[in-house]
Amino acid sequence: MLDPRSEIYPTIEYRPIQPSDLEALEKIHLALFPIRYEREFFMNVVNGHGTVSWGAVDTSRSDDHRDEIIGFVTTRMIVAKDSEIEDLFRYNSSRKDLTLVYILTLGVVDSYRNLGIASSLVREVIKYAASISNCRGVYLHVISYNQPAISFYKKMLFKLVRRLPLFYYIRGQHYDSYLFVYYVNAGCSPCSPLAFLKMLVAKFWTKEDHCNPRWDRCKETTTLLTPQNDKRIISGDDTRCHV
């Protein structure tokens, strides 16, 4: 690992998570998070089953561990209309195929903190989301007491859109969660002028469809996607990855 007293900055490269990262990924999660993840979660991540993830490696290391991950971010793609923030995109109700990228976990080992690695990993996620034409944002949860993580995401220009009471249940105690969103591909806050204009247009066309029997109206789903594996905590690179 990096000697924190060293003045030589490492050469960090970013790549997709791969099967050979399994052991290191499990070890770092165990060290950083109070939540214990099941083996299935890690197998899905390293094999890309329903997830898209990136790892950070220190290629300047002279030992046999130069390709061993020292940081990571794990994500999954979610259909916007099935997410818990579906209401933020109702102004674009004509699009039923909109998606979002949800950040599951983000972590950097202690000896590599304060080098901008977590910021770079999040930027990889944003770049990936922006490359998907029907994706409208990246979102995540942060536990309400994790002020360093809250400050980190605000610095990364994520928008705090709501507080979710009693979202987490950890070691016999409930905690609230903050929900952050980074909009991409013309996605925008429902409070913005552009979103307001789009909402008016959407309502106009909805009324037209209602009056015209030739057009079939799609039934809007209210299903919320809240699997336990999505309820994970993210932290910045200036603190331990606590919930």
Coordinates of N, CA and C in Angstrom, one line a residue:
M1 N 0.8 -1.2 0.0 CA 0.0 0.0 0.0 C 0.9 1.3 0.0
L2 N 0.2 2.4 -0.3 CA 0.9 3.6 -0.3 C 1.4 4.1 1.1
D3 N 2.6 4.5 1.2 CA 3.1 5.1 2.5 C 2.5 6.5 2.6
P4 N 1.7 6.8 3.6 CA 1.1 8.1 3.7 C 2.1 9.2 3.9
R5 N 3.3 8.9 4.3 CA 4.3 9.9 4.5 C 5.1 10.2 3.2
S6 N 4.8 9.4 2.2 CA 5.5 9.6 0.9 C 5.0 10.9 0.2
E7 N 5.9 11.6 -0.4 CA 5.6 12.8 -1.2 C 5.4 12.5 -2.7
I8 N 5.6 11.2 -3.0 CA 5.5 10.8 -4.4 C 4.0 10.4 -4.6
Y9 N 3.4 11.0 -5.6 CA 2.0 10.7 -5.9 C 1.9 9.4 -6.8
P10 N 1.0 8.5 -6.5 CA 0.9 7.3 -7.3 C 0.3 7.6 -8.6
T11 N 0.5 6.6 -9.5 CA -0.2 6.7 -10.8 C -1.4 5.8 -10.8
I12 N -2.6 6.5 -10.8 CA -3.8 5.8 -10.6 C -4.5 5.7 -12.0
E13 N -4.9 4.5 -12.3 CA -5.7 4.2 -13.5 C -7.0 3.6 -13.1
Y14 N -8.0 3.8 -14.0 CA -9.4 3.3 -13.8 C -9.8 2.3 -14.9
R15 N -10.4 1.2 -14.4 CA -10.8 0.2 -15.4 C -12.0 -0.5 -14.8
P16 N -12.7 -1.3 -15.7 CA -13.9 -2.0 -15.2 C -13.5 -3.1 -14.2
I17 N -14.4 -3.3 -13.2 CA -14.2 -4.4 -12.2 C -14.2 -5.7 -13.0
Q18 N -13.3 -6.7 -12.6 CA -13.3 -8.0 -13.3 C -13.2 -9.1 -12.2
P19 N -13.4 -10.3 -12.7 CA -13.5 -11.5 -11.7 C -12.3 -11.6 -10.8
S20 N -11.1 -11.2 -11.3 CA -9.9 -11.3 -10.4 C -9.9 -10.3 -9.3
D21 N -10.9 -9.4 -9.2 CA -11.0 -8.4 -8.2 C -11.8 -8.9 -7.0
L22 N -12.4 -10.1 -7.1 CA -13.3 -10.6 -6.1 C -12.8 -10.5 -4.7
E23 N -11.6 -11.0 -4.4 CA -11.1 -11.1 -3.0 C -10.8 -9.7 -2.5
A24 N -10.2 -8.8 -3.3 CA -9.9 -7.5 -2.9 C -11.2 -6.7 -2.6
L25 N -12.2 -6.9 -3.5 CA -13.4 -6.1 -3.4 C -14.1 -6.5 -2.1
E26 N -14.2 -7.8 -1.8 CA -14.8 -8.2 -0.5 C -14.0 -7.7 0.7
K27 N -12.7 -7.7 0.6 CA -11.9 -7.2 1.7 C -12.1 -5.7 2.0
I28 N -12.2 -4.9 1.0 CA -12.3 -3.5 1.2 C -13.7 -3.2 1.7
H29 N -14.7 -3.8 1.1 CA -16.1 -3.6 1.6 C -16.2 -4.0 3.1
L30 N -15.6 -5.1 3.5 CA -15.6 -5.5 4.9 C -15.0 -4.5 5.8
A31 N -13.9 -3.8 5.3 CA -13.2 -2.9 6.1 C -13.9 -1.5 6.2
L32 N -14.6 -1.2 5.2 CA -15.2 0.2 5.1 C -16.6 0.3 5.5
F33 N -17.4 -0.7 5.3 CA -18.9 -0.6 5.5 C -19.4 -1.3 6.8
P34 N -20.3 -0.7 7.5 CA -21.0 -1.5 8.6 C -22.0 -2.5 8.1
I35 N -22.4 -2.4 6.9 CA -23.3 -3.3 6.3 C -22.5 -4.5 5.7
R36 N -23.0 -5.7 6.0 CA -22.3 -6.9 5.5 C -23.0 -7.3 4.2
Y37 N -22.2 -7.4 3.1 CA -22.8 -7.7 1.8 C -22.7 -9.2 1.6
E38 N -23.7 -9.8 1.0 CA -23.7 -11.2 0.7 C -22.7 -11.6 -0.5
R39 N -22.3 -12.8 -0.5 CA -21.4 -13.2 -1.6 C -22.0 -13.0 -3.0
E40 N -23.3 -13.2 -3.1 CA -24.0 -13.0 -4.4 C -23.8 -11.6 -4.9
F41 N -23.8 -10.6 -4.0 CA -23.6 -9.2 -4.4 C -22.2 -9.1 -5.1
F42 N -21.2 -9.6 -4.5 CA -19.8 -9.5 -5.1 C -19.7 -10.3 -6.4
M43 N -20.3 -11.4 -6.4 CA -20.3 -12.2 -7.7 C -20.9 -11.5 -8.8
N44 N -22.0 -10.8 -8.5 CA -22.7 -10.1 -9.6 C -21.9 -8.9 -10.0
V45 N -21.2 -8.2 -9.1 CA -20.3 -7.1 -9.4 C -19.2 -7.5 -10.3
V46 N -18.4 -8.5 -9.9 CA -17.2 -8.9 -10.7 C -17.5 -9.5 -12.0
N47 N -18.7 -10.1 -12.1 CA -19.1 -10.7 -13.4 C -20.0 -9.8 -14.2
G48 N -20.4 -8.6 -13.7 CA -21.2 -7.7 -14.5 C -22.6 -8.1 -14.6
H49 N -23.1 -8.9 -13.7 CA -24.5 -9.3 -13.8 C -25.5 -8.3 -13.2
G50 N -26.0 -7.5 -14.0 CA -27.0 -6.4 -13.6 C -26.2 -5.2 -13.0
T51 N -24.9 -5.2 -13.0 CA -24.2 -4.1 -12.5 C -23.1 -3.6 -13.5
V52 N -22.7 -2.3 -13.3 CA -21.6 -1.8 -14.1 C -20.7 -1.1 -13.0
S53 N -19.5 -1.5 -13.0 CA -18.6 -1.1 -11.9 C -17.2 -0.8 -12.4
W54 N -16.5 0.1 -11.6 CA -15.1 0.5 -12.0 C -14.2 0.4 -10.8
G55 N -13.0 0.1 -11.1 CA -12.0 0.0 -10.0 C -10.8 0.9 -10.3
A56 N -10.2 1.4 -9.2 CA -9.0 2.2 -9.3 C -7.8 1.4 -8.9
V57 N -6.7 1.4 -9.7 CA -5.5 0.6 -9.4 C -4.3 1.6 -9.4
D58 N -3.3 1.2 -8.6 CA -2.1 2.0 -8.6 C -1.0 1.3 -9.4
T59 N -0.8 1.8 -10.7 CA 0.1 1.1 -11.6 C 1.5 1.5 -11.3
S60 N 1.8 2.4 -10.4 CA 3.2 2.8 -10.1 C 3.8 1.8 -9.0
R61 N 3.0 0.9 -8.5 CA 3.5 0.0 -7.5 C 4.5 -1.0 -8.1
S62 N 5.6 -1.3 -7.4 CA 6.6 -2.1 -7.9 C 6.4 -3.6 -7.6
D63 N 5.4 -3.9 -6.7 CA 5.2 -5.3 -6.3 C 4.2 -6.0 -7.2
D64 N 3.8 -7.1 -6.8 CA 2.9 -7.9 -7.6 C 1.4 -7.4 -7.5
H65 N 1.2 -6.3 -6.8 CA -0.2 -5.9 -6.6 C -0.6 -4.6 -7.4
R66 N 0.2 -4.4 -8.4 CA -0.1 -3.1 -9.2 C -1.4 -3.1 -9.9
D67 N -2.0 -4.3 -10.1 CA -3.3 -4.3 -10.7 C -4.4 -4.6 -9.7
E68 N -4.1 -4.6 -8.4 CA -5.1 -4.8 -7.3 C -5.8 -3.5 -7.0
I69 N -7.1 -3.6 -7.0 CA -8.0 -2.4 -6.8 C -7.7 -1.8 -5.4
I70 N -7.7 -0.5 -5.4 CA -7.5 0.3 -4.1 C -8.7 1.2 -4.0
G71 N -9.6 1.2 -4.9 CA -10.9 2.0 -4.8 C -11.9 1.4 -5.8
F72 N -13.1 1.7 -5.7 CA -14.2 1.1 -6.5 C -15.4 1.9 -6.5
V73 N -16.3 1.8 -7.5 CA -17.6 2.3 -7.4 C -18.5 1.2 -8.1
T74 N -19.6 0.8 -7.5 CA -20.5 -0.2 -8.1 C -21.8 0.5 -8.4
T75 N -22.4 0.2 -9.5 CA -23.7 0.8 -9.9 C -24.6 -0.2 -10.6
R76 N -25.8 0.2 -10.7 CA -26.8 -0.6 -11.5 C -27.7 0.3 -12.3
M77 N -28.2 -0.1 -13.4 CA -29.1 0.6 -14.2 C -30.6 0.3 -13.8
I78 N -31.4 1.4 -13.6 CA -32.7 1.2 -13.2 C -33.7 2.0 -14.1
V79 N -34.8 1.4 -14.4 CA -35.8 2.1 -15.2 C -36.4 3.2 -14.4
A80 N -36.4 4.4 -15.0 CA -36.8 5.6 -14.2 C -38.2 5.5 -13.6
K81 N -39.1 5.0 -14.4 CA -40.5 4.9 -13.9 C -40.7 3.9 -12.8
D82 N -39.7 3.0 -12.6 CA -39.8 2.0 -11.5 C -38.9 2.5 -10.3
S83 N -38.4 3.6 -10.4 CA -37.5 4.1 -9.3 C -38.3 4.9 -8.3
E84 N -37.7 5.2 -7.1 CA -38.3 5.9 -6.1 C -38.3 7.4 -6.4
I85 N -37.7 7.9 -7.5 CA -37.7 9.3 -7.8 C -38.4 9.5 -9.2
E86 N -39.3 8.5 -9.5 CA -40.0 8.6 -10.8 C -40.7 9.9 -10.9
D87 N -41.2 10.5 -9.8 CA -42.0 11.7 -9.9 C -41.2 12.9 -10.4
L88 N -39.8 12.8 -10.2 CA -39.0 13.9 -10.7 C -38.9 14.0 -12.2
F89 N -39.4 13.0 -12.9 CA -39.3 12.9 -14.4 C -40.6 12.9 -15.0
R90 N -41.7 13.2 -14.3 CA -43.0 13.2 -14.9 C -43.2 14.3 -16.0
Y91 N -42.4 15.3 -15.9 CA -42.5 16.3 -17.0 C -42.1 15.7 -18.4
N92 N -41.4 14.6 -18.4 CA -41.1 13.9 -19.6 C -41.9 12.6 -19.7
S93 N -43.1 12.7 -19.4 CA -44.0 11.5 -19.3 C -44.2 10.8 -20.7
S94 N -43.9 11.5 -21.8 CA -44.0 10.9 -23.1 C -43.0 9.8 -23.3
R95 N -41.9 9.8 -22.5 CA -40.8 8.8 -22.7 C -41.0 7.8 -21.6
K96 N -41.3 6.5 -22.0 CA -41.4 5.5 -21.1 C -40.2 4.6 -20.9
D97 N -39.1 5.0 -21.7 CA -37.9 4.2 -21.6 C -36.8 4.8 -20.9
L98 N -37.0 5.9 -20.1 CA -36.0 6.6 -19.5 C -35.3 5.7 -18.4
T99 N -34.0 5.9 -18.2 CA -33.3 5.1 -17.2 C -32.5 6.0 -16.3
L100 N -32.0 5.4 -15.2 CA -31.2 6.1 -14.2 C -30.0 5.2 -13.8
V101 N -28.9 5.7 -13.4 CA -27.8 4.9 -12.9 C -27.8 5.1 -11.4
Y102 N -27.9 4.0 -10.6 CA -27.9 4.1 -9.2 C -26.6 3.7 -8.6
I103 N -25.9 4.5 -7.8 CA -24.7 4.2 -7.2 C -24.9 3.3 -6.0
L104 N -24.4 2.1 -6.0 CA -24.6 1.1 -4.9 C -23.6 1.4 -3.8
T105 N -22.3 1.3 -4.2 CA -21.2 1.5 -3.2 C -20.0 2.3 -3.8
L106 N -19.4 3.0 -3.0 CA -18.2 3.8 -3.4 C -17.2 3.7 -2.3
G107 N -15.9 3.4 -2.6 CA -15.0 3.3 -1.5 C -13.5 3.4 -2.0
V108 N -12.7 3.9 -1.1 CA -11.2 4.0 -1.3 C -10.5 3.6 -0.1
V109 N -9.5 2.8 -0.2 CA -8.8 2.4 1.0 C -8.1 3.5 1.7
D110 N -7.9 3.4 3.0 CA -7.4 4.6 3.8 C -6.1 5.2 3.3
S111 N -5.2 4.4 2.9 CA -3.9 5.0 2.5 C -3.9 5.7 1.2
Y112 N -5.0 5.6 0.5 CA -5.1 6.3 -0.8 C -6.1 7.4 -0.8
R113 N -6.5 7.9 0.4 CA -7.5 8.9 0.5 C -6.9 10.3 0.2
N114 N -7.8 11.2 -0.1 CA -7.4 12.6 -0.4 C -6.5 12.8 -1.6
L115 N -6.7 11.9 -2.5 CA -6.0 12.0 -3.8 C -6.9 12.2 -5.0
G116 N -8.2 12.4 -4.7 CA -9.2 12.6 -5.7 C -9.7 11.4 -6.4
I117 N -9.4 10.2 -5.8 CA -9.8 8.9 -6.5 C -11.3 8.8 -6.5
A118 N -12.0 9.0 -5.4 CA -13.4 8.9 -5.3 C -14.1 9.8 -6.3
S119 N -13.6 11.1 -6.4 CA -14.1 12.0 -7.4 C -14.0 11.5 -8.8
S120 N -12.8 10.9 -9.1 CA -12.6 10.4 -10.4 C -13.5 9.2 -10.7
L121 N -13.7 8.3 -9.7 CA -14.6 7.2 -9.9 C -16.1 7.7 -10.2
V122 N -16.5 8.7 -9.4 CA -17.9 9.2 -9.7 C -18.0 9.9 -11.1
R123 N -16.9 10.5 -11.5 CA -16.9 11.1 -12.8 C -17.0 10.0 -13.9
E124 N -16.4 8.8 -13.6 CA -16.6 7.7 -14.6 C -18.0 7.3 -14.7
V125 N -18.7 7.3 -13.6 CA -20.1 7.0 -13.6 C -20.9 8.0 -14.3
I126 N -20.7 9.3 -14.1 CA -21.4 10.3 -14.8 C -21.1 10.3 -16.3
K127 N -19.9 10.0 -16.7 CA -19.6 9.9 -18.1 C -20.3 8.7 -18.7
Y128 N -20.4 7.6 -18.0 CA -21.1 6.5 -18.5 C -22.6 6.8 -18.7
A129 N -23.2 7.4 -17.7 CA -24.6 7.7 -17.7 C -24.9 8.7 -18.9
A130 N -24.0 9.7 -19.1 CA -24.2 10.6 -20.2 C -24.1 10.0 -21.5
S131 N -23.4 8.9 -21.6 CA -23.2 8.2 -22.9 C -24.4 7.4 -23.3
I132 N -25.4 7.3 -22.4 CA -26.6 6.5 -22.7 C -27.7 7.5 -23.0
S133 N -28.2 7.6 -24.2 CA -29.1 8.7 -24.7 C -30.4 8.8 -23.9
N134 N -30.9 7.6 -23.4 CA -32.2 7.7 -22.6 C -32.0 7.7 -21.1
C135 N -30.7 7.9 -20.7 CA -30.5 8.0 -19.2 C -30.6 9.5 -18.8
R136 N -31.2 9.7 -17.7 CA -31.5 11.1 -17.3 C -30.8 11.5 -16.0
G137 N -30.1 10.6 -15.3 CA -29.4 11.0 -14.1 C -28.7 9.9 -13.4
V138 N -27.9 10.3 -12.4 CA -27.2 9.4 -11.5 C -27.7 9.7 -10.1
Y139 N -28.1 8.7 -9.3 CA -28.6 9.0 -8.0 C -28.1 8.0 -7.0
L140 N -28.3 8.4 -5.7 CA -27.8 7.6 -4.6 C -28.4 8.1 -3.3
H141 N -28.1 7.3 -2.2 CA -28.5 7.7 -0.9 C -27.3 7.9 0.0
V142 N -27.4 8.8 0.9 CA -26.4 9.0 2.0 C -27.1 9.1 3.3
I143 N -26.6 8.5 4.3 CA -27.2 8.5 5.6 C -27.1 9.9 6.2
S144 N -28.1 10.4 6.9 CA -28.2 11.8 7.3 C -27.1 12.3 8.2
Y145 N -26.4 11.4 8.9 CA -25.3 11.9 9.8 C -24.0 12.0 9.1
N146 N -23.9 11.5 7.8 CA -22.6 11.4 7.2 C -22.3 12.8 6.5
Q147 N -21.9 13.8 7.2 CA -21.7 15.1 6.7 C -20.5 15.1 5.7
P148 N -19.4 14.4 5.9 CA -18.4 14.4 4.8 C -18.9 13.9 3.5
A149 N -19.7 12.9 3.5 CA -20.3 12.4 2.2 C -21.2 13.4 1.6
I150 N -22.1 14.0 2.4 CA -23.0 15.0 1.9 C -22.2 16.2 1.3
S151 N -21.2 16.6 1.9 CA -20.4 17.7 1.4 C -19.7 17.3 0.1
F152 N -19.2 16.0 0.0 CA -18.6 15.5 -1.1 C -19.5 15.5 -2.4
Y153 N -20.7 15.1 -2.2 CA -21.6 15.0 -3.4 C -22.1 16.4 -3.8
K154 N -22.2 17.3 -2.8 CA -22.6 18.7 -3.2 C -21.4 19.3 -4.0
K155 N -20.2 19.0 -3.6 CA -19.0 19.5 -4.3 C -19.0 18.9 -5.7
M156 N -19.5 17.7 -5.9 CA -19.6 17.1 -7.2 C -20.8 17.5 -8.0
L157 N -21.5 18.5 -7.5 CA -22.7 19.1 -8.1 C -23.9 18.2 -8.2
F158 N -24.0 17.3 -7.3 CA -25.2 16.5 -7.1 C -26.2 17.4 -6.4
K159 N -27.5 17.2 -6.8 CA -28.6 18.0 -6.2 C -29.3 17.2 -5.1
L160 N -29.4 17.8 -3.9 CA -30.1 17.1 -2.8 C -31.6 17.4 -3.1
V161 N -32.3 16.3 -3.3 CA -33.7 16.4 -3.8 C -34.7 16.1 -2.7
R162 N -34.3 15.3 -1.7 CA -35.3 14.9 -0.6 C -34.6 14.2 0.5
R163 N -35.4 14.2 1.6 CA -34.9 13.5 2.8 C -35.9 12.3 3.1
L164 N -35.4 11.1 3.2 CA -36.3 10.0 3.4 C -36.2 9.5 4.9
P165 N -37.3 9.7 5.7 CA -37.3 9.3 7.1 C -37.2 7.8 7.3
L166 N -36.3 7.5 8.3 CA -36.2 6.1 8.7 C -35.9 5.1 7.6
F167 N -35.0 5.6 6.7 CA -34.7 4.8 5.5 C -33.8 3.6 5.8
Y168 N -32.9 3.8 6.7 CA -32.0 2.8 7.1 C -32.3 2.2 8.5
Y169 N -32.0 0.9 8.6 CA -32.1 0.2 9.9 C -30.8 -0.5 10.1
I170 N -30.0 0.0 11.0 CA -28.7 -0.5 11.2 C -28.4 -0.8 12.7
R171 N -28.1 -2.0 13.0 CA -27.8 -2.4 14.4 C -28.9 -1.9 15.4
G172 N -30.1 -2.2 15.0 CA -31.2 -1.9 15.9 C -31.7 -0.4 15.9
Q173 N -31.2 0.4 15.0 CA -31.5 1.8 15.0 C -31.9 2.3 13.6
H174 N -32.9 3.2 13.6 CA -33.3 3.7 12.3 C -32.6 5.1 12.0
Y175 N -32.3 5.3 10.7 CA -31.6 6.6 10.3 C -32.3 7.1 9.1
D176 N -32.4 8.4 9.0 CA -32.9 9.0 7.8 C -31.8 9.0 6.6
S177 N -32.3 9.2 5.4 CA -31.4 9.2 4.3 C -31.6 10.5 3.4
Y178 N -30.6 11.0 2.9 CA -30.7 12.1 1.9 C -30.5 11.4 0.5
L179 N -31.3 11.9 -0.4 CA -31.2 11.4 -1.8 C -30.7 12.5 -2.7
F180 N -29.6 12.1 -3.4 CA -28.9 13.1 -4.3 C -29.0 12.6 -5.7
V181 N -29.1 13.6 -6.7 CA -29.3 13.3 -8.1 C -28.3 14.2 -8.9
Y182 N -27.7 13.6 -9.9 CA -26.9 14.4 -10.8 C -27.6 14.2 -12.2
Y183 N -28.1 15.2 -12.8 CA -28.9 15.1 -14.0 C -27.9 15.1 -15.2
V184 N -28.3 14.3 -16.2 CA -27.5 14.2 -17.5 C -28.5 14.2 -18.6
N185 N -28.0 14.5 -19.8 CA -28.8 14.4 -21.1 C -30.1 15.1 -21.0
A186 N -30.1 16.4 -20.6 CA -31.2 17.3 -20.5 C -32.2 16.9 -19.4
G187 N -31.8 16.0 -18.5 CA -32.6 15.8 -17.3 C -32.4 17.0 -16.4
C188 N -33.4 17.4 -15.7 CA -33.3 18.6 -14.9 C -34.3 18.5 -13.7
S189 N -34.0 19.4 -12.7 CA -34.8 19.4 -11.5 C -36.2 19.8 -11.9
P190 N -37.3 19.2 -11.3 CA -38.6 19.6 -11.5 C -38.9 21.1 -11.2
C191 N -38.0 21.7 -10.4 CA -38.2 23.1 -10.0 C -37.6 24.1 -11.1
S192 N -36.9 23.6 -12.0 CA -36.3 24.5 -13.0 C -37.3 25.0 -14.0
P193 N -37.0 26.1 -14.7 CA -37.9 26.7 -15.7 C -38.1 25.7 -16.9
L194 N -37.0 25.0 -17.3 CA -37.1 24.1 -18.4 C -38.0 22.9 -18.1
A195 N -37.9 22.4 -16.9 CA -38.8 21.3 -16.5 C -40.2 21.7 -16.4
F196 N -40.4 23.0 -15.9 CA -41.8 23.5 -15.8 C -42.4 23.6 -17.2
L197 N -41.6 24.1 -18.1 CA -42.1 24.2 -19.5 C -42.4 22.8 -20.1
K198 N -41.5 21.9 -19.9 CA -41.8 20.5 -20.4 C -43.0 19.9 -19.7
M199 N -43.2 20.2 -18.4 CA -44.4 19.7 -17.8 C -45.7 20.2 -18.4
L200 N -45.7 21.5 -18.7 CA -46.9 22.1 -19.3 C -47.1 21.5 -20.7
V201 N -46.1 21.3 -21.5 CA -46.2 20.6 -22.8 C -46.8 19.2 -22.6
A202 N -46.2 18.5 -21.6 CA -46.7 17.1 -21.4 C -48.1 17.1 -21.0
K203 N -48.6 18.0 -20.2 CA -50.0 18.1 -19.8 C -50.9 18.4 -21.0
F204 N -50.4 19.3 -21.9 CA -51.1 19.7 -23.0 C -51.4 18.5 -23.9
W205 N -50.3 17.7 -24.2 CA -50.4 16.5 -25.0 C -51.3 15.4 -24.4
T206 N -51.2 15.4 -23.0 CA -52.0 14.4 -22.3 C -53.5 14.7 -22.5
K207 N -53.8 16.0 -22.4 CA -55.2 16.4 -22.7 C -55.7 16.1 -24.1
E208 N -54.8 16.3 -25.0 CA -55.1 16.1 -26.4 C -55.4 14.6 -26.6
D209 N -54.5 13.7 -26.0 CA -54.7 12.3 -26.1 C -56.0 11.9 -25.5
H210 N -56.4 12.5 -24.4 CA -57.6 12.1 -23.7 C -58.8 12.4 -24.6
C211 N -58.7 13.5 -25.4 CA -59.9 13.9 -26.3 C -59.9 13.2 -27.6
N212 N -58.8 12.5 -27.9 CA -58.7 11.9 -29.2 C -58.6 10.4 -29.0
P213 N -59.7 9.6 -29.3 CA -59.7 8.2 -29.0 C -58.8 7.4 -29.9
R214 N -58.2 8.0 -30.9 CA -57.3 7.3 -31.8 C -56.0 6.9 -31.2
W215 N -55.7 7.6 -30.1 CA -54.4 7.4 -29.4 C -54.6 6.6 -28.1
D216 N -53.8 5.6 -27.9 CA -53.9 4.8 -26.7 C -53.0 5.4 -25.6
R217 N -53.5 5.6 -24.4 CA -52.8 6.1 -23.3 C -52.1 5.0 -22.5
C218 N -50.9 5.2 -22.2 CA -50.2 4.2 -21.4 C -50.5 4.3 -19.9
K219 N -50.8 3.2 -19.3 CA -51.1 3.2 -17.9 C -49.8 3.5 -17.1
E220 N -49.8 4.5 -16.3 CA -48.6 4.8 -15.5 C -48.4 3.9 -14.3
T221 N -47.3 3.3 -14.1 CA -47.0 2.5 -13.0 C -46.6 3.3 -11.8
T222 N -46.9 2.8 -10.6 CA -46.5 3.4 -9.4 C -45.6 2.5 -8.6
T223 N -45.1 1.5 -9.2 CA -44.2 0.5 -8.5 C -42.9 1.2 -8.1
L224 N -42.5 1.0 -6.9 CA -41.3 1.5 -6.4 C -40.3 0.4 -6.3
L225 N -39.1 0.6 -6.8 CA -38.0 -0.3 -6.8 C -37.2 -0.1 -5.5
T226 N -37.3 -0.9 -4.5 CA -36.6 -0.6 -3.3 C -36.0 -1.9 -2.7
P227 N -35.2 -2.6 -3.6 CA -34.5 -3.8 -3.1 C -33.5 -3.4 -2.0
Q228 N -33.3 -4.4 -1.1 CA -32.3 -4.1 0.0 C -30.9 -3.8 -0.5
N229 N -30.5 -4.5 -1.6 CA -29.2 -4.3 -2.1 C -29.0 -2.9 -2.6
D230 N -30.0 -2.1 -2.9 CA -29.9 -0.8 -3.3 C -29.7 0.2 -2.2
K231 N -30.0 -0.2 -1.0 CA -30.0 0.7 0.2 C -28.6 0.6 0.7
R232 N -27.6 1.3 0.1 CA -26.3 1.3 0.5 C -25.8 2.7 0.7
I233 N -24.7 2.9 1.4 CA -24.2 4.2 1.8 C -23.0 4.5 1.0
I234 N -22.9 5.8 0.6 CA -21.7 6.2 -0.2 C -21.0 7.3 0.6
S235 N -19.7 7.3 0.4 CA -18.9 8.3 1.1 C -17.9 8.9 0.1
G236 N -17.3 10.1 0.5 CA -16.3 10.7 -0.2 C -15.0 10.2 0.0
D237 N -13.9 10.8 -0.7 CA -12.6 10.2 -0.5 C -11.8 10.9 0.6
D238 N -12.5 11.7 1.4 CA -11.9 12.4 2.5 C -12.3 11.8 3.9
T239 N -13.0 10.7 3.8 CA -13.5 10.0 5.1 C -13.6 8.6 4.8
R240 N -13.8 7.8 5.9 CA -14.1 6.4 5.7 C -15.5 6.2 5.1
C241 N -15.6 5.1 4.4 CA -16.9 4.9 3.7 C -17.9 4.4 4.6
H242 N -18.3 5.2 5.6 CA -19.4 4.8 6.5 C -20.8 5.0 5.9
V243 N -21.7 4.3 6.5 CA -23.1 4.5 6.1 C -23.6 5.9 6.6

